[in-house]
Amino acid sequence: MPIYPKQKGGFFVSTVKEVLDWIKSLVIALIFAILISIFVFQPYKVDGHSMDPTLYDQERIFVSKLSHTFSYYPDYGDIVIIDSRVERKRSLLDDILENPIFSLIMGTSDTHTFYVKRVIGKPGDVLEFKDHKVYRNGVALDEPYIKEPMEFVSDDKWVVPDGHIFVMGDNRNNSLDSREIGYIPLDHVMGEKLFGNGAAPKQ
């Protein structure tokens, strides 16, 4: 059987093909990672002390984005990430551009836009703030996770509208939350905390 010499340049062609295969694999992995972080699971960093003592400043938490992806309400007591720009409509483009990878490339990262808070009220709930406590539908909430007794009081009854939730920080006396920024549209709830510094009991 005759033996033919390898064609000139064959090694170069095979090397290029191997490099292109590696690049293709990396691109597919990157796209997959981006899709996961947009629709399923994403890390966030706590900025500030509004969730003391449950979460501390600069703590990394991992968030399920399924409630945001499929538009369902989080449970009472869930710790959630919210987009604080409640007067601004959100779109899928926001979800894509706010992805950490795109934010890094475009230099648009803004951690002050997103707050970490706890779900206190859902549509139809009537909330009252008196006697250093939160009352939901006439019943005082048992909140062992808050840092200290709440100083905030209000003579008003706050009725959570359809399509929104009401959130507060565990550090009630040092938290910018629904008491000031208003009710949070459901599409502004970016996800629920899965892992972090331990979970407070739900109500």
PDB file of C-alpha atoms in Angstrom:
ATOM      1  CA  MET A   1       0.000   0.000   0.000  1.00  0.00           C
ATOM      2  CA  PRO A   2       1.541   3.316  -1.019  1.00  0.00           C
ATOM      3  CA  ILE A   3       2.141   5.956   1.634  1.00  0.00           C
ATOM      4  CA  TYR A   4       1.514   9.543   0.630  1.00  0.00           C
ATOM      5  CA  PRO A   5       3.228  12.458   2.354  1.00  0.00           C
ATOM      6  CA  LYS A   6       0.985  14.860   4.276  1.00  0.00           C
ATOM      7  CA  GLN A   7      -0.166  17.807   2.276  1.00  0.00           C
ATOM      8  CA  LYS A   8       1.709  21.022   2.877  1.00  0.00           C
ATOM      9  CA  GLY A   9      -0.121  23.234   5.355  1.00  0.00           C
ATOM     10  CA  GLY A  10      -2.195  20.364   6.793  1.00  0.00           C
ATOM     11  CA  PHE A  11      -0.914  20.955  10.325  1.00  0.00           C
ATOM     12  CA  PHE A  12      -1.788  24.641  10.121  1.00  0.00           C
ATOM     13  CA  VAL A  13      -5.309  23.878   8.899  1.00  0.00           C
ATOM     14  CA  SER A  14      -5.935  21.343  11.690  1.00  0.00           C
ATOM     15  CA  THR A  15      -4.605  23.773  14.309  1.00  0.00           C
ATOM     16  CA  VAL A  16      -6.879  26.558  13.086  1.00  0.00           C
ATOM     17  CA  LYS A  17      -9.843  24.168  13.102  1.00  0.00           C
ATOM     18  CA  GLU A  18      -9.071  23.153  16.683  1.00  0.00           C
ATOM     19  CA  VAL A  19      -8.793  26.787  17.791  1.00  0.00           C
ATOM     20  CA  LEU A  20     -12.096  27.633  16.092  1.00  0.00           C
ATOM     21  CA  ASP A  21     -13.752  24.683  17.830  1.00  0.00           C
ATOM     22  CA  TRP A  22     -12.495  26.001  21.181  1.00  0.00           C
ATOM     23  CA  ILE A  23     -13.780  29.492  20.406  1.00  0.00           C
ATOM     24  CA  LYS A  24     -17.149  28.069  19.380  1.00  0.00           C
ATOM     25  CA  SER A  25     -17.387  26.128  22.638  1.00  0.00           C
ATOM     26  CA  LEU A  26     -16.492  29.218  24.677  1.00  0.00           C
ATOM     27  CA  VAL A  27     -19.070  31.350  22.867  1.00  0.00           C
ATOM     28  CA  ILE A  28     -21.781  28.731  23.455  1.00  0.00           C
ATOM     29  CA  ALA A  29     -20.822  28.504  27.141  1.00  0.00           C
ATOM     30  CA  LEU A  30     -20.896  32.311  27.459  1.00  0.00           C
ATOM     31  CA  ILE A  31     -24.328  32.543  25.835  1.00  0.00           C
ATOM     32  CA  PHE A  32     -25.611  29.777  28.108  1.00  0.00           C
ATOM     33  CA  ALA A  33     -24.217  31.540  31.199  1.00  0.00           C
ATOM     34  CA  ILE A  34     -25.839  34.835  30.164  1.00  0.00           C
ATOM     35  CA  LEU A  35     -29.220  33.169  29.622  1.00  0.00           C
ATOM     36  CA  ILE A  36     -28.994  31.468  33.014  1.00  0.00           C
ATOM     37  CA  SER A  37     -28.176  34.731  34.790  1.00  0.00           C
ATOM     38  CA  ILE A  38     -30.955  36.638  32.970  1.00  0.00           C
ATOM     39  CA  PHE A  39     -33.763  34.141  33.453  1.00  0.00           C
ATOM     40  CA  VAL A  40     -32.842  31.661  36.199  1.00  0.00           C
ATOM     41  CA  PHE A  41     -30.156  32.511  38.729  1.00  0.00           C
ATOM     42  CA  GLN A  42     -27.902  35.478  39.473  1.00  0.00           C
ATOM     43  CA  PRO A  43     -25.591  36.716  42.257  1.00  0.00           C
ATOM     44  CA  TYR A  44     -26.106  40.161  43.761  1.00  0.00           C
ATOM     45  CA  LYS A  45     -24.178  42.199  46.322  1.00  0.00           C
ATOM     46  CA  VAL A  46     -25.872  43.884  49.277  1.00  0.00           C
ATOM     47  CA  ASP A  47     -25.142  47.618  49.268  1.00  0.00           C
ATOM     48  CA  GLY A  48     -25.752  49.322  52.600  1.00  0.00           C
ATOM     49  CA  HIS A  49     -27.209  48.446  55.981  1.00  0.00           C
ATOM     50  CA  SER A  50     -30.962  48.490  55.376  1.00  0.00           C
ATOM     51  CA  MET A  51     -31.190  44.718  55.867  1.00  0.00           C
ATOM     52  CA  ASP A  52     -29.161  44.578  59.101  1.00  0.00           C
ATOM     53  CA  PRO A  53     -28.973  42.277  60.996  1.00  0.00           C
ATOM     54  CA  THR A  54     -30.173  39.654  58.474  1.00  0.00           C
ATOM     55  CA  LEU A  55     -27.783  40.661  55.697  1.00  0.00           C
ATOM     56  CA  TYR A  56     -24.681  42.787  55.991  1.00  0.00           C
ATOM     57  CA  ASP A  57     -23.154  45.414  53.729  1.00  0.00           C
ATOM     58  CA  GLN A  58     -21.257  43.964  50.726  1.00  0.00           C
ATOM     59  CA  GLU A  59     -22.540  40.444  51.378  1.00  0.00           C
ATOM     60  CA  ARG A  60     -22.962  38.272  48.296  1.00  0.00           C
ATOM     61  CA  ILE A  61     -26.366  36.661  47.905  1.00  0.00           C
ATOM     62  CA  PHE A  62     -27.681  34.343  45.217  1.00  0.00           C
ATOM     63  CA  VAL A  63     -31.081  35.030  43.749  1.00  0.00           C
ATOM     64  CA  SER A  64     -33.635  32.911  41.924  1.00  0.00           C
ATOM     65  CA  LYS A  65     -35.046  34.903  39.000  1.00  0.00           C
ATOM     66  CA  LEU A  66     -37.871  32.482  38.213  1.00  0.00           C
ATOM     67  CA  SER A  67     -40.542  34.697  39.802  1.00  0.00           C
ATOM     68  CA  HIS A  68     -39.396  37.553  37.553  1.00  0.00           C
ATOM     69  CA  THR A  69     -39.207  35.336  34.472  1.00  0.00           C
ATOM     70  CA  PHE A  70     -42.644  33.772  34.981  1.00  0.00           C
ATOM     71  CA  SER A  71     -44.302  36.779  36.704  1.00  0.00           C
ATOM     72  CA  TYR A  72     -45.480  35.201  39.956  1.00  0.00           C
ATOM     73  CA  TYR A  73     -45.592  36.783  43.398  1.00  0.00           C
ATOM     74  CA  PRO A  74     -42.956  36.068  46.052  1.00  0.00           C
ATOM     75  CA  ASP A  75     -44.152  34.839  49.455  1.00  0.00           C
ATOM     76  CA  TYR A  76     -44.578  36.927  52.575  1.00  0.00           C
ATOM     77  CA  GLY A  77     -41.242  37.255  54.320  1.00  0.00           C
ATOM     78  CA  ASP A  78     -39.194  36.509  51.206  1.00  0.00           C
ATOM     79  CA  ILE A  79     -36.080  38.613  50.741  1.00  0.00           C
ATOM     80  CA  VAL A  80     -36.187  40.050  47.237  1.00  0.00           C
ATOM     81  CA  ILE A  81     -34.183  42.223  44.869  1.00  0.00           C
ATOM     82  CA  ILE A  82     -36.184  45.144  43.522  1.00  0.00           C
ATOM     83  CA  ASP A  83     -35.622  47.750  40.846  1.00  0.00           C
ATOM     84  CA  SER A  84     -36.203  50.973  42.810  1.00  0.00           C
ATOM     85  CA  ARG A  85     -37.156  52.963  39.693  1.00  0.00           C
ATOM     86  CA  VAL A  86     -40.833  52.207  40.243  1.00  0.00           C
ATOM     87  CA  GLU A  87     -42.114  54.947  37.906  1.00  0.00           C
ATOM     88  CA  ARG A  88     -40.106  53.584  34.992  1.00  0.00           C
ATOM     89  CA  LYS A  89     -41.430  50.746  32.840  1.00  0.00           C
ATOM     90  CA  ARG A  90     -39.181  47.717  32.441  1.00  0.00           C
ATOM     91  CA  SER A  91     -38.627  45.556  29.365  1.00  0.00           C
ATOM     92  CA  LEU A  92     -36.704  42.461  28.359  1.00  0.00           C
ATOM     93  CA  LEU A  93     -33.999  44.771  27.053  1.00  0.00           C
ATOM     94  CA  ASP A  94     -33.460  46.013  30.618  1.00  0.00           C
ATOM     95  CA  ASP A  95     -32.959  42.443  31.825  1.00  0.00           C
ATOM     96  CA  ILE A  96     -30.383  41.851  29.107  1.00  0.00           C
ATOM     97  CA  LEU A  97     -28.433  45.108  29.479  1.00  0.00           C
ATOM     98  CA  GLU A  98     -28.406  44.858  33.295  1.00  0.00           C
ATOM     99  CA  ASN A  99     -26.766  41.456  33.133  1.00  0.00           C
ATOM    100  CA  PRO A 100     -23.380  41.672  34.904  1.00  0.00           C
ATOM    101  CA  ILE A 101     -21.478  40.647  31.774  1.00  0.00           C
ATOM    102  CA  PHE A 102     -23.089  43.332  29.599  1.00  0.00           C
ATOM    103  CA  SER A 103     -22.816  45.901  32.400  1.00  0.00           C
ATOM    104  CA  LEU A 104     -19.099  45.186  32.682  1.00  0.00           C
ATOM    105  CA  ILE A 105     -18.571  45.545  28.941  1.00  0.00           C
ATOM    106  CA  MET A 106     -20.638  48.715  28.654  1.00  0.00           C
ATOM    107  CA  GLY A 107     -19.527  50.218  31.962  1.00  0.00           C
ATOM    108  CA  THR A 108     -23.134  50.802  33.083  1.00  0.00           C
ATOM    109  CA  SER A 109     -23.165  48.948  36.402  1.00  0.00           C
ATOM    110  CA  ASP A 110     -25.281  50.803  38.981  1.00  0.00           C
ATOM    111  CA  THR A 111     -25.735  48.885  42.218  1.00  0.00           C
ATOM    112  CA  HIS A 112     -27.696  51.803  43.716  1.00  0.00           C
ATOM    113  CA  THR A 113     -30.634  51.014  41.402  1.00  0.00           C
ATOM    114  CA  PHE A 114     -31.354  47.648  43.004  1.00  0.00           C
ATOM    115  CA  TYR A 115     -32.421  47.253  46.629  1.00  0.00           C
ATOM    116  CA  VAL A 116     -32.595  44.181  48.839  1.00  0.00           C
ATOM    117  CA  LYS A 117     -35.804  44.173  50.905  1.00  0.00           C
ATOM    118  CA  ARG A 118     -38.356  41.884  52.568  1.00  0.00           C
ATOM    119  CA  VAL A 119     -41.882  41.274  51.263  1.00  0.00           C
ATOM    120  CA  ILE A 120     -44.449  42.641  53.714  1.00  0.00           C
ATOM    121  CA  GLY A 121     -47.605  43.069  51.650  1.00  0.00           C
ATOM    122  CA  LYS A 122     -49.217  41.688  48.500  1.00  0.00           C
ATOM    123  CA  PRO A 123     -52.231  42.847  46.447  1.00  0.00           C
ATOM    124  CA  GLY A 124     -55.286  43.616  48.556  1.00  0.00           C
ATOM    125  CA  ASP A 125     -53.415  43.712  51.874  1.00  0.00           C
ATOM    126  CA  VAL A 126     -54.182  46.590  54.216  1.00  0.00           C
ATOM    127  CA  LEU A 127     -51.072  47.719  56.100  1.00  0.00           C
ATOM    128  CA  GLU A 128     -50.915  49.909  59.186  1.00  0.00           C
ATOM    129  CA  PHE A 129     -47.950  51.235  61.136  1.00  0.00           C
ATOM    130  CA  LYS A 130     -48.612  51.847  64.812  1.00  0.00           C
ATOM    131  CA  ASP A 131     -47.331  50.880  68.256  1.00  0.00           C
ATOM    132  CA  HIS A 132     -43.858  50.269  66.730  1.00  0.00           C
ATOM    133  CA  LYS A 133     -45.295  47.382  64.704  1.00  0.00           C
ATOM    134  CA  VAL A 134     -46.567  46.534  61.239  1.00  0.00           C
ATOM    135  CA  TYR A 135     -50.184  45.386  61.030  1.00  0.00           C
ATOM    136  CA  ARG A 136     -51.332  43.414  58.014  1.00  0.00           C
ATOM    137  CA  ASN A 137     -55.097  43.098  57.646  1.00  0.00           C
ATOM    138  CA  GLY A 138     -55.524  44.017  61.301  1.00  0.00           C
ATOM    139  CA  VAL A 139     -52.986  41.523  62.676  1.00  0.00           C
ATOM    140  CA  ALA A 140     -49.635  42.611  64.113  1.00  0.00           C
ATOM    141  CA  LEU A 141     -46.741  40.846  62.417  1.00  0.00           C
ATOM    142  CA  ASP A 142     -44.267  38.843  64.481  1.00  0.00           C
ATOM    143  CA  GLU A 143     -40.934  40.010  63.106  1.00  0.00           C
ATOM    144  CA  PRO A 144     -37.995  38.599  65.073  1.00  0.00           C
ATOM    145  CA  TYR A 145     -35.628  39.496  62.229  1.00  0.00           C
ATOM    146  CA  ILE A 146     -35.817  43.306  62.548  1.00  0.00           C
ATOM    147  CA  LYS A 147     -32.884  45.164  64.057  1.00  0.00           C
ATOM    148  CA  GLU A 148     -34.848  47.261  66.558  1.00  0.00           C
ATOM    149  CA  PRO A 149     -38.379  48.540  67.231  1.00  0.00           C
ATOM    150  CA  MET A 150     -39.701  50.644  64.374  1.00  0.00           C
ATOM    151  CA  GLU A 151     -40.050  54.370  64.990  1.00  0.00           C
ATOM    152  CA  PHE A 152     -42.163  54.998  61.881  1.00  0.00           C
ATOM    153  CA  VAL A 153     -45.886  55.594  62.467  1.00  0.00           C
ATOM    154  CA  SER A 154     -48.693  56.553  60.112  1.00  0.00           C
ATOM    155  CA  ASP A 155     -52.377  57.357  60.529  1.00  0.00           C
ATOM    156  CA  ASP A 156     -53.017  56.070  57.017  1.00  0.00           C
ATOM    157  CA  LYS A 157     -54.032  52.618  55.903  1.00  0.00           C
ATOM    158  CA  TRP A 158     -51.889  51.457  53.018  1.00  0.00           C
ATOM    159  CA  VAL A 159     -53.749  49.229  50.552  1.00  0.00           C
ATOM    160  CA  VAL A 160     -51.443  47.318  48.212  1.00  0.00           C
ATOM    161  CA  PRO A 161     -52.746  47.649  44.626  1.00  0.00           C
ATOM    162  CA  ASP A 162     -53.050  44.813  42.142  1.00  0.00           C
ATOM    163  CA  GLY A 163     -49.793  43.954  40.376  1.00  0.00           C
ATOM    164  CA  HIS A 164     -47.620  45.320  43.204  1.00  0.00           C
ATOM    165  CA  ILE A 165     -45.985  44.352  46.478  1.00  0.00           C
ATOM    166  CA  PHE A 166     -44.936  46.318  49.564  1.00  0.00           C
ATOM    167  CA  VAL A 167     -41.386  45.857  50.843  1.00  0.00           C
ATOM    168  CA  MET A 168     -39.376  47.001  53.852  1.00  0.00           C
ATOM    169  CA  GLY A 169     -35.845  46.622  55.125  1.00  0.00           C
ATOM    170  CA  ASP A 170     -35.157  44.708  58.348  1.00  0.00           C
ATOM    171  CA  ASN A 171     -33.326  47.773  59.654  1.00  0.00           C
ATOM    172  CA  ARG A 172     -36.624  49.653  59.792  1.00  0.00           C
ATOM    173  CA  ASN A 173     -35.165  52.908  61.079  1.00  0.00           C
ATOM    174  CA  ASN A 174     -32.530  53.057  58.336  1.00  0.00           C
ATOM    175  CA  SER A 175     -34.191  51.763  55.196  1.00  0.00           C
ATOM    176  CA  LEU A 176     -35.362  53.372  51.959  1.00  0.00           C
ATOM    177  CA  ASP A 177     -38.312  51.173  51.026  1.00  0.00           C
ATOM    178  CA  SER A 178     -41.992  51.197  50.041  1.00  0.00           C
ATOM    179  CA  ARG A 179     -42.764  53.729  52.757  1.00  0.00           C
ATOM    180  CA  GLU A 180     -40.941  56.279  50.590  1.00  0.00           C
ATOM    181  CA  ILE A 181     -40.552  54.935  47.061  1.00  0.00           C
ATOM    182  CA  GLY A 182     -44.040  53.409  46.950  1.00  0.00           C
ATOM    183  CA  TYR A 183     -45.474  50.061  45.967  1.00  0.00           C
ATOM    184  CA  ILE A 184     -43.232  47.864  43.823  1.00  0.00           C
ATOM    185  CA  PRO A 185     -44.601  46.684  40.444  1.00  0.00           C
ATOM    186  CA  LEU A 186     -44.333  42.937  40.057  1.00  0.00           C
ATOM    187  CA  ASP A 187     -42.066  43.267  37.015  1.00  0.00           C
ATOM    188  CA  HIS A 188     -39.673  45.313  39.184  1.00  0.00           C
ATOM    189  CA  VAL A 189     -39.156  42.350  41.518  1.00  0.00           C
ATOM    190  CA  MET A 190     -35.965  40.877  40.095  1.00  0.00           C
ATOM    191  CA  GLY A 191     -35.926  37.692  42.150  1.00  0.00           C
ATOM    192  CA  GLU A 192     -35.835  36.048  45.568  1.00  0.00           C
ATOM    193  CA  LYS A 193     -32.836  35.336  47.732  1.00  0.00           C
ATOM    194  CA  LEU A 194     -31.807  31.673  47.824  1.00  0.00           C
ATOM    195  CA  PHE A 195     -28.513  31.689  49.681  1.00  0.00           C
ATOM    196  CA  GLY A 196     -26.829  34.130  51.997  1.00  0.00           C
ATOM    197  CA  ASN A 197     -26.456  34.706  55.705  1.00  0.00           C
ATOM    198  CA  GLY A 198     -29.406  32.540  56.731  1.00  0.00           C
ATOM    199  CA  ALA A 199     -33.145  32.998  56.238  1.00  0.00           C
ATOM    200  CA  ALA A 200     -35.624  34.518  58.684  1.00  0.00           C
ATOM    201  CA  PRO A 201     -38.865  32.603  59.210  1.00  0.00           C
ATOM    202  CA  LYS A 202     -41.663  33.354  56.776  1.00  0.00           C
ATOM    203  CA  GLN A 203     -45.080  34.444  58.018  1.00  0.00           C
TER     204      GLN A 203
END
